[in-house]
Amino acid sequence: MESPYLRFQTPELQAQWLTGSRPDIPGVTIHPALYIVVSFAALLYCRLTNQPLIITSLIRKPDPNLIESGVHFTGQGADAHVELTAKADQAALENQINAAILYLSGRKELHTALIHEVEDKKGNKLGLHLHLQVGPLEPKPATPETFIV
Protein backbone atom coordinates (compact mmCIF):
# COMPACT_ATOMS: atom_id res chain seq x y z
CA MET A 1 0.00 0.00 0.00
CA GLU A 2 1.42 3.40 -0.99
CA SER A 3 1.38 6.37 1.33
CA PRO A 4 0.18 9.76 0.09
CA TYR A 5 2.85 11.32 2.33
CA LEU A 6 5.94 9.34 1.41
CA ARG A 7 7.68 8.29 -1.82
CA PHE A 8 11.06 6.76 -2.63
CA GLN A 9 13.65 7.85 -5.17
CA THR A 10 14.29 4.23 -6.23
CA PRO A 11 12.55 0.84 -5.95
CA GLU A 12 15.56 -0.34 -3.89
CA LEU A 13 14.89 2.35 -1.26
CA GLN A 14 11.22 1.38 -1.13
CA ALA A 15 12.27 -2.26 -0.63
CA GLN A 16 14.59 -1.22 2.23
CA TRP A 17 11.73 0.67 3.86
CA LEU A 18 9.28 -2.22 3.50
CA THR A 19 11.67 -4.98 4.59
CA GLY A 20 13.66 -2.95 7.11
CA SER A 21 16.96 -4.12 5.66
CA ARG A 22 19.32 -4.06 2.72
CA PRO A 23 20.25 -7.50 1.30
CA ASP A 24 23.89 -6.61 0.60
CA ILE A 25 24.50 -5.39 4.18
CA PRO A 26 23.59 -8.28 6.50
CA GLY A 27 22.77 -7.55 10.11
CA VAL A 28 21.81 -3.89 9.63
CA THR A 29 18.13 -3.07 10.00
CA ILE A 30 16.16 0.15 10.04
CA HIS A 31 15.65 1.30 13.63
CA PRO A 32 11.93 1.06 14.54
CA ALA A 33 11.94 4.68 15.77
CA LEU A 34 13.19 5.88 12.37
CA TYR A 35 9.88 4.79 10.83
CA ILE A 36 8.10 7.12 13.27
CA VAL A 37 10.49 10.03 12.66
CA VAL A 38 10.26 9.73 8.86
CA SER A 39 6.48 9.32 8.89
CA PHE A 40 6.05 12.37 11.14
CA ALA A 41 8.40 14.44 8.95
CA ALA A 42 6.48 13.33 5.84
CA LEU A 43 3.17 14.46 7.35
CA LEU A 44 4.61 17.88 8.29
CA TYR A 45 6.26 18.29 4.87
CA CYS A 46 2.99 17.47 3.10
CA ARG A 47 1.18 20.06 5.23
CA LEU A 48 3.68 22.69 4.07
CA THR A 49 3.88 21.72 0.40
CA ASN A 50 0.95 19.43 -0.40
CA GLN A 51 3.58 17.07 -1.82
CA PRO A 52 4.95 13.75 -0.53
CA LEU A 53 8.40 13.58 1.06
CA ILE A 54 10.84 11.76 -1.27
CA ILE A 55 13.34 9.51 0.50
CA THR A 56 16.76 9.55 -1.20
CA SER A 57 18.82 7.46 1.23
CA LEU A 58 18.34 4.96 4.05
CA ILE A 59 20.92 2.26 4.83
CA ARG A 60 24.29 2.99 3.19
CA LYS A 61 27.68 1.33 2.96
CA PRO A 62 30.57 3.43 4.26
CA ASP A 63 32.52 5.19 1.49
CA PRO A 64 36.17 5.79 2.44
CA ASN A 65 36.29 8.77 0.04
CA LEU A 66 33.45 10.65 1.74
CA ILE A 67 32.82 12.07 5.17
CA GLU A 68 29.32 10.86 5.94
CA SER A 69 26.93 10.41 8.80
CA GLY A 70 27.42 7.09 10.56
CA VAL A 71 23.70 6.82 11.31
CA HIS A 72 23.11 5.61 7.74
CA PHE A 73 25.50 2.70 8.30
CA THR A 74 23.50 1.50 11.32
CA GLY A 75 19.94 1.96 10.02
CA GLN A 76 19.37 5.07 12.13
CA GLY A 77 19.35 7.73 9.38
CA ALA A 78 17.27 8.77 6.40
CA ASP A 79 17.64 11.54 3.82
CA ALA A 80 14.97 13.22 1.75
CA HIS A 81 14.90 15.80 -1.02
CA VAL A 82 12.90 18.86 -0.01
CA GLU A 83 11.69 21.84 -2.01
CA LEU A 84 11.24 24.65 0.48
CA THR A 85 12.43 27.96 -0.93
CA ALA A 86 11.32 30.07 2.03
CA LYS A 87 13.79 30.00 4.90
CA ALA A 88 10.82 30.32 7.28
CA ASP A 89 9.35 27.05 5.93
CA GLN A 90 12.72 25.31 6.27
CA ALA A 91 13.06 26.48 9.86
CA ALA A 92 9.44 25.58 10.66
CA LEU A 93 9.82 22.01 9.41
CA GLU A 94 13.14 21.49 11.17
CA ASN A 95 11.92 23.07 14.43
CA GLN A 96 8.63 21.15 14.52
CA ILE A 97 10.40 17.82 14.11
CA ASN A 98 13.11 18.64 16.66
CA ALA A 99 10.58 19.95 19.20
CA ALA A 100 8.45 16.81 18.93
CA ILE A 101 11.18 14.14 18.78
CA LEU A 102 14.34 14.58 20.82
CA TYR A 103 17.60 13.14 19.52
CA LEU A 104 18.72 10.85 22.32
CA SER A 105 22.49 11.04 22.37
CA GLY A 106 23.47 12.91 25.52
CA ARG A 107 24.70 15.79 23.32
CA LYS A 108 22.42 18.85 23.26
CA GLU A 109 23.88 20.24 20.01
CA LEU A 110 22.63 17.26 17.97
CA HIS A 111 19.09 17.08 16.61
CA THR A 112 16.70 14.68 14.94
CA ALA A 113 16.27 16.87 11.82
CA LEU A 114 18.60 19.09 9.83
CA ILE A 115 17.93 20.80 6.50
CA HIS A 116 20.96 21.78 4.42
CA GLU A 117 22.22 22.22 0.86
CA VAL A 118 23.67 19.09 -0.76
CA GLU A 119 26.59 19.12 -3.20
CA ASP A 120 28.04 16.41 -5.38
CA LYS A 121 31.73 15.44 -5.29
CA LYS A 122 32.55 18.29 -7.70
CA GLY A 123 30.84 20.93 -5.53
CA ASN A 124 27.75 21.32 -7.73
CA LYS A 125 24.64 22.20 -5.71
CA LEU A 126 21.97 19.50 -5.82
CA GLY A 127 19.27 21.19 -3.74
CA LEU A 128 17.97 21.00 -0.21
CA HIS A 129 18.16 17.85 1.80
CA LEU A 130 16.36 16.87 5.00
CA HIS A 131 18.52 14.64 7.16
CA LEU A 132 16.59 12.65 9.77
CA GLN A 133 18.22 10.55 12.45
CA VAL A 134 17.57 8.47 15.53
CA GLY A 135 20.03 8.88 18.41
CA PRO A 136 22.34 6.16 19.67
CA LEU A 137 20.56 6.11 23.06
CA GLU A 138 17.14 5.50 21.47
CA PRO A 139 15.80 2.17 22.77
CA LYS A 140 15.53 -0.48 20.05
CA PRO A 141 12.72 -2.88 20.90
CA ALA A 142 12.39 -6.15 19.01
CA THR A 143 10.40 -5.60 15.84
CA PRO A 144 7.54 -8.11 15.45
CA GLU A 145 7.18 -9.91 12.13
CA THR A 146 3.86 -8.16 11.55
CA PHE A 147 5.23 -4.66 12.11
CA ILE A 148 3.18 -2.25 10.03
CA VAL A 149 4.79 0.86 8.54
PDB file of N, CA, C and O in Angstrom, residues 2 6 9-10 12 15 22 42 49 51-52 56 58 61-62 65 80 93 103 110 120 124 126-127 130 144 148:
ATOM      1  N   GLU A   2       0.644   2.159  -0.909  1.00  0.00           N
ATOM      2  CA  GLU A   2       1.420   3.400  -0.988  1.00  0.00           C
ATOM      3  C   GLU A   2       0.872   4.438  -0.027  1.00  0.00           C
ATOM      4  O   GLU A   2      -0.321   4.485   0.237  1.00  0.00           O
ATOM      5  N   LEU A   6       4.565   9.804   1.525  1.00  0.00           N
ATOM      6  CA  LEU A   6       5.945   9.341   1.406  1.00  0.00           C
ATOM      7  C   LEU A   6       6.171   8.609   0.089  1.00  0.00           C
ATOM      8  O   LEU A   6       5.368   7.762  -0.303  1.00  0.00           O
ATOM      9  N   GLN A   9      12.938   7.501  -3.945  1.00  0.00           N
ATOM     10  CA  GLN A   9      13.653   7.848  -5.174  1.00  0.00           C
ATOM     11  C   GLN A   9      13.871   6.624  -6.064  1.00  0.00           C
ATOM     12  O   GLN A   9      13.876   6.755  -7.288  1.00  0.00           O
ATOM     13  N   THR A  10      14.047   5.453  -5.455  1.00  0.00           N
ATOM     14  CA  THR A  10      14.287   4.226  -6.227  1.00  0.00           C
ATOM     15  C   THR A  10      13.469   3.071  -5.655  1.00  0.00           C
ATOM     16  O   THR A  10      13.105   3.089  -4.470  1.00  0.00           O
ATOM     17  N   GLU A  12      14.696   0.264  -4.917  1.00  0.00           N
ATOM     18  CA  GLU A  12      15.558  -0.336  -3.890  1.00  0.00           C
ATOM     19  C   GLU A  12      15.324   0.320  -2.527  1.00  0.00           C
ATOM     20  O   GLU A  12      15.298  -0.366  -1.497  1.00  0.00           O
ATOM     21  N   ALA A  15      12.094  -0.902  -1.155  1.00  0.00           N
ATOM     22  CA  ALA A  15      12.269  -2.259  -0.626  1.00  0.00           C
ATOM     23  C   ALA A  15      12.952  -2.226   0.743  1.00  0.00           C
ATOM     24  O   ALA A  15      12.564  -2.975   1.651  1.00  0.00           O
ATOM     25  N   ARG A  22      18.710  -4.134   4.043  1.00  0.00           N
ATOM     26  CA  ARG A  22      19.319  -4.058   2.716  1.00  0.00           C
ATOM     27  C   ARG A  22      20.064  -5.374   2.503  1.00  0.00           C
ATOM     28  O   ARG A  22      20.978  -5.699   3.269  1.00  0.00           O
ATOM     29  N   ALA A  42       7.231  13.363   7.102  1.00  0.00           N
ATOM     30  CA  ALA A  42       6.476  13.331   5.843  1.00  0.00           C
ATOM     31  C   ALA A  42       5.119  14.020   5.992  1.00  0.00           C
ATOM     32  O   ALA A  42       4.693  14.762   5.099  1.00  0.00           O
ATOM     33  N   THR A  49       3.711  21.686   1.846  1.00  0.00           N
ATOM     34  CA  THR A  49       3.883  21.721   0.395  1.00  0.00           C
ATOM     35  C   THR A  49       2.761  21.056  -0.398  1.00  0.00           C
ATOM     36  O   THR A  49       2.710  21.195  -1.610  1.00  0.00           O
ATOM     37  N   GLN A  51       2.825  18.049  -1.039  1.00  0.00           N
ATOM     38  CA  GLN A  51       3.582  17.067  -1.817  1.00  0.00           C
ATOM     39  C   GLN A  51       4.130  15.992  -0.878  1.00  0.00           C
ATOM     40  O   GLN A  51       4.409  16.272   0.288  1.00  0.00           O
ATOM     41  N   PRO A  52       4.343  14.773  -1.385  1.00  0.00           N
ATOM     42  CA  PRO A  52       4.949  13.747  -0.533  1.00  0.00           C
ATOM     43  C   PRO A  52       6.446  14.016  -0.323  1.00  0.00           C
ATOM     44  O   PRO A  52       7.102  14.653  -1.152  1.00  0.00           O
ATOM     45  N   THR A  56      15.632   9.723  -0.270  1.00  0.00           N
ATOM     46  CA  THR A  56      16.756   9.554  -1.204  1.00  0.00           C
ATOM     47  C   THR A  56      17.846   8.642  -0.653  1.00  0.00           C
ATOM     48  O   THR A  56      18.733   8.229  -1.394  1.00  0.00           O
ATOM     49  N   LEU A  58      18.615   5.614   2.769  1.00  0.00           N
ATOM     50  CA  LEU A  58      18.343   4.960   4.047  1.00  0.00           C
ATOM     51  C   LEU A  58      19.640   4.292   4.511  1.00  0.00           C
ATOM     52  O   LEU A  58      20.563   4.973   4.906  1.00  0.00           O
ATOM     53  N   LYS A  61      26.346   1.874   2.670  1.00  0.00           N
ATOM     54  CA  LYS A  61      27.677   1.330   2.958  1.00  0.00           C
ATOM     55  C   LYS A  61      28.630   2.496   3.164  1.00  0.00           C
ATOM     56  O   LYS A  61      28.525   3.504   2.469  1.00  0.00           O
ATOM     57  N   PRO A  62      29.564   2.370   4.101  1.00  0.00           N
ATOM     58  CA  PRO A  62      30.572   3.432   4.263  1.00  0.00           C
ATOM     59  C   PRO A  62      31.391   3.608   2.983  1.00  0.00           C
ATOM     60  O   PRO A  62      31.735   2.635   2.317  1.00  0.00           O
ATOM     61  N   ASN A  65      35.981   7.497   0.689  1.00  0.00           N
ATOM     62  CA  ASN A  65      36.290   8.775   0.044  1.00  0.00           C
ATOM     63  C   ASN A  65      35.402   9.926   0.507  1.00  0.00           C
ATOM     64  O   ASN A  65      35.611  11.065   0.119  1.00  0.00           O
ATOM     65  N   ALA A  80      16.068  12.941   2.669  1.00  0.00           N
ATOM     66  CA  ALA A  80      14.970  13.224   1.749  1.00  0.00           C
ATOM     67  C   ALA A  80      15.258  14.517   1.012  1.00  0.00           C
ATOM     68  O   ALA A  80      15.868  15.437   1.563  1.00  0.00           O
ATOM     69  N   LEU A  93       9.789  23.463   9.511  1.00  0.00           N
ATOM     70  CA  LEU A  93       9.822  22.007   9.413  1.00  0.00           C
ATOM     71  C   LEU A  93      10.863  21.430  10.369  1.00  0.00           C
ATOM     72  O   LEU A  93      10.573  20.524  11.152  1.00  0.00           O
ATOM     73  N   TYR A 103      16.517  14.020  19.958  1.00  0.00           N
ATOM     74  CA  TYR A 103      17.601  13.140  19.516  1.00  0.00           C
ATOM     75  C   TYR A 103      18.311  12.656  20.768  1.00  0.00           C
ATOM     76  O   TYR A 103      18.963  13.434  21.471  1.00  0.00           O
ATOM     77  N   LEU A 110      23.097  18.131  19.048  1.00  0.00           N
ATOM     78  CA  LEU A 110      22.631  17.261  17.967  1.00  0.00           C
ATOM     79  C   LEU A 110      21.112  17.199  17.962  1.00  0.00           C
ATOM     80  O   LEU A 110      20.472  17.265  19.011  1.00  0.00           O
ATOM     81  N   ASP A 120      27.400  17.624  -4.916  1.00  0.00           N
ATOM     82  CA  ASP A 120      28.041  16.405  -5.384  1.00  0.00           C
ATOM     83  C   ASP A 120      29.553  16.506  -5.126  1.00  0.00           C
ATOM     84  O   ASP A 120      30.025  17.486  -4.553  1.00  0.00           O
ATOM     85  N   ASN A 124      28.972  20.821  -7.096  1.00  0.00           N
ATOM     86  CA  ASN A 124      27.748  21.317  -7.726  1.00  0.00           C
ATOM     87  C   ASN A 124      26.573  21.176  -6.761  1.00  0.00           C
ATOM     88  O   ASN A 124      26.377  20.117  -6.162  1.00  0.00           O
ATOM     89  N   LEU A 126      23.002  20.442  -5.415  1.00  0.00           N
ATOM     90  CA  LEU A 126      21.966  19.502  -5.818  1.00  0.00           C
ATOM     91  C   LEU A 126      20.607  19.810  -5.199  1.00  0.00           C
ATOM     92  O   LEU A 126      19.644  19.118  -5.470  1.00  0.00           O
ATOM     93  N   GLY A 127      20.538  20.821  -4.357  1.00  0.00           N
ATOM     94  CA  GLY A 127      19.271  21.188  -3.737  1.00  0.00           C
ATOM     95  C   GLY A 127      19.266  20.915  -2.248  1.00  0.00           C
ATOM     96  O   GLY A 127      20.252  20.482  -1.659  1.00  0.00           O
ATOM     97  N   LEU A 130      16.785  17.034   3.613  1.00  0.00           N
ATOM     98  CA  LEU A 130      16.364  16.869   4.999  1.00  0.00           C
ATOM     99  C   LEU A 130      17.009  15.609   5.524  1.00  0.00           C
ATOM    100  O   LEU A 130      16.751  14.514   5.026  1.00  0.00           O
ATOM    101  N   PRO A 144       8.320  -6.903  15.771  1.00  0.00           N
ATOM    102  CA  PRO A 144       7.543  -8.114  15.450  1.00  0.00           C
ATOM    103  C   PRO A 144       7.479  -8.335  13.945  1.00  0.00           C
ATOM    104  O   PRO A 144       7.625  -7.402  13.163  1.00  0.00           O
ATOM    105  N   ILE A 148       3.813  -2.976  11.119  1.00  0.00           N
ATOM    106  CA  ILE A 148       3.177  -2.248  10.033  1.00  0.00           C
ATOM    107  C   ILE A 148       3.777  -0.854   9.953  1.00  0.00           C
ATOM    108  O   ILE A 148       3.850  -0.142  10.947  1.00  0.00           O
TER     109      ILE A 148
END
